[in-house]
Amino acid sequence: MNRTFLTAALTGFLTLSGASAATTYPLTLKDDLGRTVTVKAEPKRIVSMLPSTTETLCAIAACEKLVGVDAYSDYPQQVTKLPKMGGLYDPNVEAIIAQKPDLVLVSQYGKLEGPLTQAGITVVAVNPETYDEVFSKTLTLGRVVNREAQARALVTRMKSDIARVEILTRNVVRKPTAYLEIDPTPYSIGPNSFMGVLLTKAGARNIIPASMGDFPKVDPEFIVKANPQLILGVDAKTAGARPGWNSIGALKTGRVVSIPDDLNTMLGRPGPRLPQALRGLAKLIHPELFK
Amino acid sequence: MEAAASDRRGAAGALALPLKTAGLVLLLLSAVVLGTGLGSVNVPPGEVLGALWRGVTGQALAGNDVIVWQIRLPRVVMGVLVGASLSVCGGAFQGVFRNPLADPYLLGVASGSALGATIAIVAGWPRTLIPVTALLLALAAVTGTLALAREGRRFPPNRLILAGVVVGSVLSAATTALILRGEDRARQVLAYTLGDLGFSGWPDVLTVLPYAALGGGALLLLARALDTLQLGELTARSLGVPVERLRLITVVAASVATAGAVAYVGVIGFVGLIVPHVVRLMFGPGHRTLLPLSALLGGALLVYADLLARTTPLSQVGIVTTLLGGPFFLWLLRRQVSE
């Protein structure tokens, strides 16, 4: 335990604010839209408009506080029974207000905070975008809903689970150069994006340099030139049909792997299932480690 | 372009025409050469030529050959085909509707193909099916527009334009509704509706070629009739031009060419609207020069725009054409006025 904790500390540092167990209300914080928000009392009726937020709340024993979720929240099982409030771009504001929430957690995208704030509802925008933010925002959510101790325990658990995968992948002799496609336009992921960090931790060398940004649109000829040994996120048939791609090493050796839907969902969600997503990705890249 | 700009007071001199045509041919050639030579991966000129030689003669491809022969050249050729098709169609539409704001997407081709592509993308069908559904719905959209606009056996221009607007709006709304259903694929749909030449290979080029050749070729043959039509509908009729049939053939031919252009690369804005105007300003309004020269200029411009898209953060050819096309066109208009 102690050793895994040390490795966890290496992978990303975590600021432990005082050892207070309970949140004192009213709580004032700056949210991810840069607004200063005051949460008057412990929220009892929460609407979450982001799947990763929904998962985090449930992972820190605040699931029973949820009275509504967005259309894409589908995990854990029990949230599927909750009333659906629409999606990020077509939220059902009336349905949200009808639930009489004392807190609505939104993302920094979409335009929910305006109408909801006008309706007198407390709105906090929380959305982790980098790897480190997955942990810091978990702690923030813990503070907001008075589950600080649980949030801290969750972060510790996540980091030790991640460290367990990293111990396997870190000393792998051959780390394949990899291209991970998140969208067939094609878009890929840079090494500093949170998915990019997972790709590296899973024991692959990303062909996308940091200079291209976090979610770059890639010129197809760049991929052919980089000649990755592994292609993730495309099926072999699609990849083979693309002009010039048959010359790529990954296609010659048959290392073109499409990512299963459930793993894809986990990878795209900066929430408590991050270690599972990493494990799934590592299994695709280094099946030999998990025999 | 530079040569044309420095050419004082030469709107459409008879002698200047062959010169300027040669200039446009050179511009197109330079676009093809630069488009094939430059990109995110540096390939020295000698290697480019070698790659082309090995590609043409069917020898084994080595090193950067694959990039030049299988990725860049088909992409450049696709750019030429699409740019030429859109520009010729734009010129023909502007002529047949006698409306300077007409563009190839006037009758709902773009919104039809965008809906078709979106259906295929949101449903998660393989990429090879995207152009098929795009093409089918593009042609269906034009058919719908023609049916709405028909008055007995006539197709009055105003009714055609109005019908095109209505069909376009309805299909765009349907596309938006679909995008909201399949949010995780929204980026792909957005890329399509902004126009993108990525992943254009030889098979795609060969698919688009007949549409461009048939549609564009038919339009070039109509040039003289379009010239007569500019004298007014009555005059054209009395000179023996079958106006209704001309309109119908133009619409069908342009729709075929536009649908082919849109099927693979999506909706590239501005080219079809602007290029014919640029050619008109430089060479005068006669369709027998306007249409072929529009094809040359449109092809060249689109290849250059795609080169910019590939090598700068502008990222998509449709963004480049719209961002740069607008200001350039305004500048050209102002220059004309001041002269």
XYZ file of C-alpha atoms in Angstrom:
630
model
C 0.000 0.000 0.000
C 2.710 2.385 1.043
C 4.720 1.759 -2.077
C 1.755 2.163 -4.389
C 0.973 5.393 -2.641
C 4.468 6.644 -3.362
C 4.121 5.768 -7.029
C 0.834 7.531 -7.028
C 2.506 10.619 -5.711
C 4.935 10.435 -8.619
C 2.247 10.323 -11.266
C 0.509 13.475 -10.255
C 0.576 15.512 -7.097
C -2.477 16.103 -5.089
C -3.055 19.001 -2.794
C -4.656 17.974 0.421
C -6.499 20.889 1.850
C -6.722 20.766 5.666
C -7.947 17.629 7.333
C -11.465 18.936 7.841
C -14.049 16.212 7.361
C -17.218 18.212 6.856
C -17.787 21.153 4.554
C -18.915 24.345 6.247
C -21.726 26.177 4.493
C -22.255 28.712 3.018
C -19.402 27.662 0.729
C -18.056 30.166 -1.792
C -15.945 28.950 -4.707
C -14.818 29.934 -8.185
C -16.254 27.505 -10.717
C -15.001 26.472 -14.164
C -16.843 29.322 -15.865
C -14.875 31.744 -13.687
C -18.001 32.648 -11.723
C -17.943 33.124 -7.988
C -20.718 30.957 -6.602
C -22.027 30.517 -3.086
C -23.592 27.214 -2.107
C -25.827 28.146 0.823
C -26.320 24.757 2.465
C -25.516 21.124 1.821
C -27.222 20.257 -1.512
C -29.940 17.631 -1.148
C -31.457 17.705 -4.637
C -28.816 17.752 -7.355
C -29.164 17.703 -11.133
C -25.980 16.652 -12.963
C -25.651 17.614 -16.628
C -22.359 15.832 -17.307
C -21.854 12.032 -17.339
C -18.454 12.271 -15.630
C -19.934 14.411 -12.849
C -22.764 11.905 -12.396
C -20.240 9.082 -12.063
C -18.115 11.040 -9.598
C -21.080 11.903 -7.366
C -22.115 8.268 -7.248
C -18.551 7.206 -6.484
C -18.411 9.515 -3.451
C -21.666 8.334 -1.890
C -23.753 11.241 -3.168
C -25.815 9.224 -5.662
C -28.983 9.472 -3.581
C -28.798 13.284 -3.847
C -29.363 13.114 -7.622
C -32.870 14.012 -8.813
C -32.061 14.297 -12.518
C -29.255 13.691 -15.006
C -28.408 14.566 -18.605
C -29.334 12.269 -21.481
C -25.865 10.722 -21.640
C -25.453 9.768 -17.988
C -25.717 5.979 -18.059
C -23.447 4.817 -15.244
C -23.788 3.502 -12.586
C -26.916 1.461 -13.280
C -29.099 3.284 -10.737
C -28.901 6.656 -12.534
C -30.587 5.225 -15.617
C -33.877 5.323 -13.675
C -33.562 9.068 -12.963
C -35.478 11.652 -15.020
C -33.521 12.740 -18.102
C -32.900 16.453 -18.611
C -31.766 16.500 -22.256
C -28.265 16.871 -23.612
C -25.524 19.456 -23.513
C -26.780 21.359 -26.555
C -30.485 20.748 -26.139
C -31.060 20.756 -22.388
C -34.605 20.743 -21.091
C -34.472 23.765 -18.774
C -38.118 23.429 -17.756
C -37.629 19.832 -16.701
C -34.591 20.838 -14.639
C -36.489 23.621 -12.840
C -39.465 21.286 -12.279
C -37.217 18.967 -10.248
C -36.699 21.839 -7.754
C -32.971 21.217 -7.464
C -30.915 23.119 -4.898
C -27.832 22.598 -7.086
C -27.308 22.026 -10.818
C -23.867 20.892 -11.922
C -23.150 21.918 -15.515
C -20.200 21.855 -17.887
C -18.517 25.016 -19.080
C -20.062 24.387 -22.495
C -23.713 24.810 -23.298
C -25.660 27.770 -22.049
C -27.414 26.515 -18.970
C -26.118 28.790 -16.245
C -27.988 31.874 -17.515
C -31.611 30.698 -17.423
C -31.075 28.564 -14.315
C -29.411 31.372 -12.356
C -32.290 33.637 -13.339
C -34.673 31.023 -11.995
C -32.880 31.342 -8.658
C -31.129 27.979 -8.834
C -27.529 27.553 -7.708
C -25.397 26.498 -10.672
C -21.807 25.285 -10.484
C -19.793 24.493 -13.607
C -17.310 21.676 -13.115
C -15.564 19.995 -15.958
C -12.183 18.355 -15.759
C -10.226 18.637 -18.999
C -6.680 17.627 -18.101
C -5.485 14.462 -16.393
C -4.631 16.285 -13.164
C -7.992 18.048 -13.153
C -9.791 14.690 -12.979
C -8.490 14.427 -9.415
C -8.704 18.073 -8.388
C -12.285 18.412 -9.635
C -13.266 15.238 -7.814
C -12.089 16.911 -4.605
C -13.965 20.098 -5.552
C -17.178 18.133 -6.077
C -16.590 16.411 -2.742
C -16.370 19.780 -1.026
C -19.492 21.125 -2.722
C -21.691 18.167 -1.737
C -20.164 17.609 1.711
C -18.408 14.360 0.803
C -14.821 15.494 1.207
C -13.527 12.423 2.983
C -15.118 10.131 0.388
C -13.683 12.220 -2.446
C -10.220 12.008 -0.945
C -10.527 8.271 -0.498
C -11.709 7.927 -4.108
C -8.743 9.899 -5.424
C -6.332 7.784 -3.403
C -7.976 4.612 -4.677
C -7.919 5.821 -8.286
C -4.256 6.720 -8.075
C -3.264 3.392 -6.619
C -5.282 1.543 -9.288
C -3.531 3.604 -11.946
C -0.160 2.912 -10.362
C -0.921 -0.806 -10.514
C -1.328 -0.623 -14.292
C 1.699 1.633 -14.656
C 3.939 -0.791 -12.793
C 3.113 -3.305 -15.530
C 3.528 -0.978 -18.472
C 6.435 1.135 -17.323
C 9.066 -1.554 -17.753
C 7.769 -3.010 -20.996
C 10.657 -3.479 -23.389
C 8.828 -2.505 -26.547
C 6.472 0.435 -26.442
C 4.788 0.646 -29.848
C 4.396 3.984 -31.605
C 0.669 4.504 -31.727
C -1.957 6.602 -33.439
C -5.253 6.869 -31.588
C -8.165 8.189 -33.627
C -11.070 9.741 -31.790
C -12.956 10.765 -34.909
C -12.620 9.679 -38.543
C -12.299 13.249 -39.886
C -9.520 12.416 -38.621
C -8.982 13.871 -35.187
C -6.458 12.459 -32.763
C -5.182 13.270 -29.277
C -2.086 15.167 -28.194
C 0.146 13.843 -25.394
C -0.998 16.538 -22.947
C -4.718 15.841 -23.301
C -6.114 13.605 -20.608
C -6.623 10.777 -23.105
C -3.081 11.328 -24.343
C -1.731 10.906 -20.827
C -3.632 7.613 -20.566
C -2.217 6.439 -23.907
C 1.325 7.090 -22.681
C 0.674 5.478 -19.295
C -0.776 2.451 -21.084
C 2.641 1.857 -22.627
C 2.450 3.418 -26.087
C 4.385 6.222 -27.762
C 1.936 8.737 -29.234
C 2.908 9.820 -32.767
C 1.213 13.201 -32.221
C 3.660 15.804 -30.855
C 2.535 18.173 -28.104
C 2.944 21.094 -30.509
C -0.111 19.950 -32.476
C -2.391 20.653 -29.522
C -4.708 18.497 -27.425
C -7.278 17.374 -29.997
C -5.725 18.131 -33.390
C -7.207 17.511 -36.802
C -4.452 15.515 -38.466
C -3.269 15.668 -42.052
C -3.518 12.037 -43.263
C -0.074 12.188 -44.881
C 1.421 12.955 -41.468
C 0.081 9.639 -40.148
C 1.482 7.711 -43.125
C 4.853 9.407 -42.627
C 4.869 8.702 -38.870
C 4.223 5.056 -39.731
C 2.797 3.963 -36.353
C 3.222 0.343 -35.232
C -0.243 0.393 -33.714
C -3.487 2.088 -34.746
C -6.313 2.413 -32.242
C -9.862 3.597 -32.761
C -10.282 2.511 -36.398
C -11.305 -0.867 -37.722
C -8.882 -2.627 -40.043
C -11.238 -2.456 -43.030
C -11.673 1.316 -42.807
C -7.955 1.871 -42.304
C -7.066 -0.342 -45.268
C -9.429 1.582 -47.536
C -7.728 4.918 -46.849
C -5.348 6.155 -49.547
C -1.779 5.092 -48.846
C -2.500 3.496 -45.470
C -1.590 -0.001 -46.577
C 2.037 1.086 -46.360
C 1.739 1.734 -42.596
C 3.480 -0.775 -40.329
C 0.400 -1.291 -38.166
C -1.584 -2.476 -41.189
C 1.163 -4.776 -42.406
C 1.390 -6.475 -39.005
C -2.362 -6.398 -38.445
C -2.163 -4.190 -35.358
C -5.220 -2.090 -36.122
C -7.601 -2.271 -33.203
C -10.982 -0.645 -32.906
C -11.858 0.376 -29.375
C -14.929 -1.394 -27.910
C -17.856 0.935 -27.190
C -17.813 0.613 -23.410
C -14.084 1.315 -23.244
C -14.547 4.240 -25.617
C -17.166 5.709 -23.289
C -14.850 5.327 -20.292
C -11.928 6.883 -22.180
C -13.971 9.924 -23.022
C -15.099 10.492 -19.455
C -12.734 12.225 -17.053
C -14.321 10.562 -14.033
C -13.893 7.783 -11.461
C -13.557 5.013 -14.083
C -10.294 6.496 -15.340
C -8.229 3.581 -13.924
C -10.543 1.082 -15.653
C -10.166 3.003 -18.904
C -6.382 2.910 -18.515
C -6.469 -0.821 -17.814
C -8.618 -1.449 -20.890
C -6.312 0.596 -23.068
C -3.213 -1.139 -21.686
C -4.836 -4.497 -22.458
C -5.316 -3.466 -26.081
C -1.734 -2.243 -26.390
C 0.004 -4.961 -24.337
C -2.250 -8.011 -24.198
C 0.791 -10.055 -23.124
C 0.893 -8.275 -19.733
C -2.574 -9.348 -18.725
C -2.453 -13.074 -19.375
C -3.107 36.688 -60.280
C -0.275 39.231 -59.926
C -0.036 39.657 -63.663
C -3.728 40.358 -63.832
C -3.596 42.845 -60.994
C -0.781 44.885 -62.532
C -2.518 44.902 -65.887
C -3.926 48.459 -65.979
C -7.285 49.184 -67.500
C -7.498 45.821 -69.218
C -11.056 44.659 -68.679
C -11.367 42.403 -71.713
C -9.072 43.415 -74.524
C -9.298 40.997 -77.440
C -5.535 40.495 -77.551
C -5.278 40.099 -73.824
C -7.562 37.062 -73.796
C -5.101 34.386 -74.991
C -2.463 35.875 -72.695
C -4.725 35.816 -69.697
C -5.905 32.329 -70.560
C -2.297 31.231 -70.642
C -1.903 32.945 -67.280
C -4.770 30.926 -65.820
C -3.406 27.697 -67.275
C -0.067 28.491 -65.652
C -1.827 29.258 -62.392
C -3.527 25.864 -62.483
C -0.272 24.101 -63.337
C 1.550 25.868 -60.542
C -1.239 24.867 -58.146
C -0.874 21.227 -59.153
C 2.922 21.357 -58.855
C 2.961 23.133 -55.488
C 0.019 21.136 -54.166
C 1.823 17.907 -54.958
C 5.199 19.149 -53.733
C 4.238 20.816 -50.469
C 2.515 19.533 -47.368
C 2.935 18.727 -43.717
C 5.650 16.256 -44.699
C 8.611 17.705 -46.620
C 9.450 15.868 -49.826
C 12.273 17.275 -51.983
C 11.279 18.154 -55.602
C 13.451 15.429 -57.118
C 11.777 12.840 -54.944
C 8.329 14.167 -55.924
C 9.146 13.739 -59.606
C 10.547 10.280 -58.933
C 7.426 9.321 -57.033
C 5.197 10.511 -59.887
C 7.293 8.579 -62.399
C 7.153 5.406 -60.315
C 3.419 5.922 -59.776
C 2.645 6.392 -63.460
C 4.800 3.466 -64.561
C 3.407 1.252 -61.817
C 6.733 0.495 -60.175
C 7.044 -0.360 -56.504
C 6.597 2.689 -54.280
C 9.267 3.453 -51.716
C 9.673 5.950 -48.889
C 7.688 9.129 -49.500
C 6.303 7.808 -52.799
C 3.157 6.657 -51.062
C 2.519 10.138 -49.689
C 3.046 11.841 -53.037
C 1.342 9.333 -55.312
C -1.432 7.886 -53.154
C -2.306 10.808 -50.896
C -1.273 14.178 -52.301
C -1.796 13.804 -56.026
C -5.329 12.357 -55.792
C -6.130 15.081 -53.276
C -4.883 17.730 -55.698
C -6.765 16.197 -58.623
C -9.896 16.048 -56.485
C -9.388 19.719 -55.672
C -9.148 20.567 -59.377
C -12.270 18.557 -60.212
C -14.329 19.991 -57.368
C -13.140 23.575 -57.815
C -13.750 23.424 -61.565
C -17.183 21.822 -61.177
C -18.389 24.314 -58.589
C -17.110 27.298 -60.563
C -18.638 26.204 -63.866
C -21.954 25.446 -62.164
C -21.894 28.798 -60.388
C -21.261 30.611 -63.660
C -23.996 28.706 -65.457
C -26.513 29.300 -62.670
C -25.714 33.004 -62.541
C -26.297 33.098 -66.280
C -29.459 31.044 -66.477
C -31.136 32.793 -63.540
C -29.618 36.157 -64.522
C -28.868 36.544 -60.826
C -25.368 37.501 -59.655
C -25.939 35.880 -56.273
C -26.738 32.438 -57.671
C -24.335 29.678 -56.651
C -24.210 25.903 -57.254
C -26.077 25.251 -54.015
C -29.017 27.411 -55.055
C -31.446 24.551 -55.592
C -30.768 22.600 -52.413
C -27.953 20.305 -53.600
C -25.773 21.175 -50.612
C -28.401 20.725 -47.948
C -29.540 17.497 -49.607
C -26.057 16.028 -49.696
C -25.304 17.269 -46.179
C -28.419 15.479 -44.945
C -27.423 12.334 -46.832
C -23.925 12.408 -45.394
C -25.247 13.115 -41.910
C -27.636 10.159 -42.072
C -24.744 7.884 -43.019
C -22.429 9.347 -40.381
C -24.898 9.329 -37.484
C -26.038 5.815 -38.361
C -22.388 4.799 -38.296
C -22.368 3.347 -41.796
C -18.987 2.711 -43.452
C -17.309 5.661 -45.106
C -17.841 4.263 -48.595
C -21.585 4.724 -48.145
C -21.373 8.419 -47.206
C -20.963 9.720 -50.779
C -23.679 7.351 -51.996
C -26.323 8.671 -49.598
C -25.054 12.225 -50.099
C -25.425 11.892 -53.863
C -28.860 10.319 -53.681
C -30.243 12.992 -51.390
C -28.592 15.790 -53.366
C -30.367 14.619 -56.503
C -33.583 14.058 -54.552
C -33.371 17.622 -53.228
C -33.065 19.072 -56.734
C -35.925 16.890 -57.941
C -38.013 18.219 -55.059
C -37.082 21.790 -55.905
C -38.011 21.302 -59.563
C -41.329 19.700 -58.624
C -42.165 22.574 -56.286
C -41.184 25.231 -58.813
C -42.998 23.777 -61.809
C -45.843 25.722 -63.366
C -47.280 23.460 -66.026
C -44.265 22.927 -68.292
C -42.404 26.029 -67.192
C -39.853 26.635 -64.467
C -39.946 30.377 -63.699
C -36.598 31.506 -62.206
C -38.125 33.168 -59.161
C -40.116 30.084 -58.276
C -37.020 27.919 -58.705
C -35.002 30.110 -56.363
C -37.777 30.248 -53.783
C -38.356 26.508 -53.992
C -34.605 25.979 -53.583
C -34.582 28.116 -50.456
C -37.528 26.207 -48.970
C -36.116 22.765 -49.769
C -32.722 23.847 -48.458
C -34.170 25.139 -45.182
C -36.235 22.025 -44.544
C -33.308 19.693 -45.219
C -30.915 21.801 -43.124
C -33.339 21.637 -40.211
C -33.513 17.862 -40.577
C -29.697 17.715 -40.608
C -29.467 19.792 -37.445
C -32.008 17.574 -35.700
C -29.938 14.517 -36.636
C -26.710 16.093 -35.413
C -28.297 16.741 -32.040
C -29.312 13.075 -31.860
C -25.811 11.842 -32.591
C -23.710 14.386 -30.726
C -20.634 12.203 -30.517
C -20.418 12.253 -34.302
C -21.172 15.952 -34.606
C -17.549 16.799 -35.358
C -17.519 14.540 -38.403
C -20.738 16.078 -39.687
C -19.398 19.563 -39.071
C -16.252 18.717 -41.019
C -18.405 17.568 -43.921
C -20.598 20.639 -43.935
C -17.481 22.839 -43.964
C -15.897 20.943 -46.852
C -12.784 18.823 -46.488
C -10.549 17.092 -49.037
C -8.895 14.739 -46.536
C -8.731 11.032 -47.465
C -9.445 11.663 -51.159
C -7.885 8.714 -52.974
C -7.777 7.599 -56.595
C -11.017 5.571 -56.334
C -12.839 8.680 -55.079
C -11.392 10.745 -57.915
C -12.539 8.176 -60.469
C -16.027 8.216 -58.948
C -16.327 12.002 -59.102
C -14.796 12.313 -62.578
C -17.841 11.194 -64.625
C -20.136 13.598 -62.733
C -17.768 16.487 -63.320
C -17.169 15.552 -66.956
C -20.820 14.951 -67.850
C -22.290 17.848 -65.917
C -19.511 20.321 -66.636
C -19.214 19.245 -70.280
C -22.938 19.727 -70.855
C -22.742 23.204 -69.345
C -19.841 24.191 -71.611
C -21.967 23.171 -74.611
C -24.768 25.446 -73.407
C -22.530 28.523 -73.288
C -23.776 30.082 -76.530
C -27.432 29.645 -75.557
C -26.690 31.198 -72.174
C -25.161 34.198 -73.960
C -28.347 34.651 -75.993
C -30.439 34.390 -72.849
C -28.643 37.435 -71.413
C -30.457 39.557 -74.046
C -33.704 38.802 -72.221
C -36.106 35.897 -72.280
C -38.274 37.273 -75.090
C -35.348 38.055 -77.354
C -33.851 34.649 -76.695
C -37.134 32.951 -77.575
C -37.464 34.922 -80.807
C -33.900 33.904 -81.708
C -34.979 30.290 -81.367
C -33.526 29.436 -77.956
C -35.803 26.942 -76.184
C -35.632 28.861 -72.891
C -37.527 26.386 -70.720
C -35.543 23.439 -71.945
C -32.289 25.382 -71.549
C -33.189 26.150 -67.958
C -34.074 22.565 -67.190
C -30.947 21.129 -68.846
C -28.750 23.664 -67.063
C -30.288 22.838 -63.703
C -29.959 19.090 -64.218
C -26.396 19.268 -65.575
C -25.253 21.614 -62.821
C -26.912 19.457 -60.178
C -25.157 16.350 -61.450
C -21.764 18.076 -61.370
C -22.392 19.709 -57.981
C -23.715 16.521 -56.428
C -20.559 14.708 -57.528
C -18.396 17.501 -56.183
C -20.200 17.537 -52.859
C -20.510 13.795 -52.345
C -16.981 13.117 -51.085
C -15.654 16.444 -49.943
C -18.734 18.118 -48.540
C -19.938 21.649 -48.926
C -17.157 24.002 -49.939
C -18.442 27.542 -49.771
C -17.800 30.617 -51.846
C -15.844 29.131 -54.763
C -18.867 28.665 -57.012
C -20.149 32.134 -56.210
C -16.920 34.101 -56.448
C -14.871 32.527 -59.222
C -17.293 33.350 -62.084
C -17.411 36.965 -60.885
C -13.626 37.203 -60.821
C -13.486 35.803 -64.350
C -16.209 38.225 -65.467
C -14.305 41.176 -64.017
C -11.110 40.078 -65.741
C -12.363 38.725 -69.063
C -15.847 40.073 -69.622
C -19.224 38.330 -69.369
C -19.368 36.043 -72.450
C -20.166 32.489 -71.324
C -17.982 30.867 -73.949
C -14.944 32.279 -72.175
C -16.535 32.560 -68.731
C -17.299 28.883 -68.211
C -13.993 27.271 -69.295
C -11.907 29.980 -67.622
C -13.956 29.627 -64.442
C -13.072 25.942 -64.488
C -9.352 26.772 -64.721
C -9.423 29.420 -62.013
C -11.733 27.441 -59.723
C -9.572 24.351 -59.947
C -6.421 26.345 -59.216
C -7.940 28.287 -56.323
C -9.296 25.226 -54.596
C -5.953 23.425 -54.770
C -4.224 26.485 -53.294
C -6.900 26.785 -50.615
C -6.464 23.131 -49.698
C -2.701 23.577 -49.565
C -3.232 26.351 -47.025
C -5.685 24.167 -45.141
C -3.203 21.294 -44.969
C -0.258 23.376 -43.833
C -1.833 25.952 -41.495
C -4.178 25.739 -38.499
C -7.062 26.791 -40.774
C -7.399 23.023 -41.174
C -10.235 22.773 -43.697
C -10.474 23.885 -47.287
C -14.003 25.217 -46.831
C -12.838 27.472 -44.021
C -10.023 28.831 -46.189
C -12.229 29.555 -49.186
C -14.745 31.412 -47.066
C -12.260 33.282 -44.880
C -10.027 34.419 -47.726
C -12.540 34.454 -50.570
C -14.772 37.110 -49.064
C -12.190 39.833 -48.408
C -10.417 39.128 -51.689
C -13.634 39.518 -53.616
C -14.467 42.801 -51.898
C -10.995 44.093 -52.706
C -11.457 43.154 -56.342
C -14.823 44.903 -56.494
C -13.404 48.086 -54.945
C -10.561 48.078 -57.426
C -13.035 47.849 -60.301
C -15.036 50.756 -58.901
C -11.998 52.986 -58.408
C -10.908 52.343 -61.969
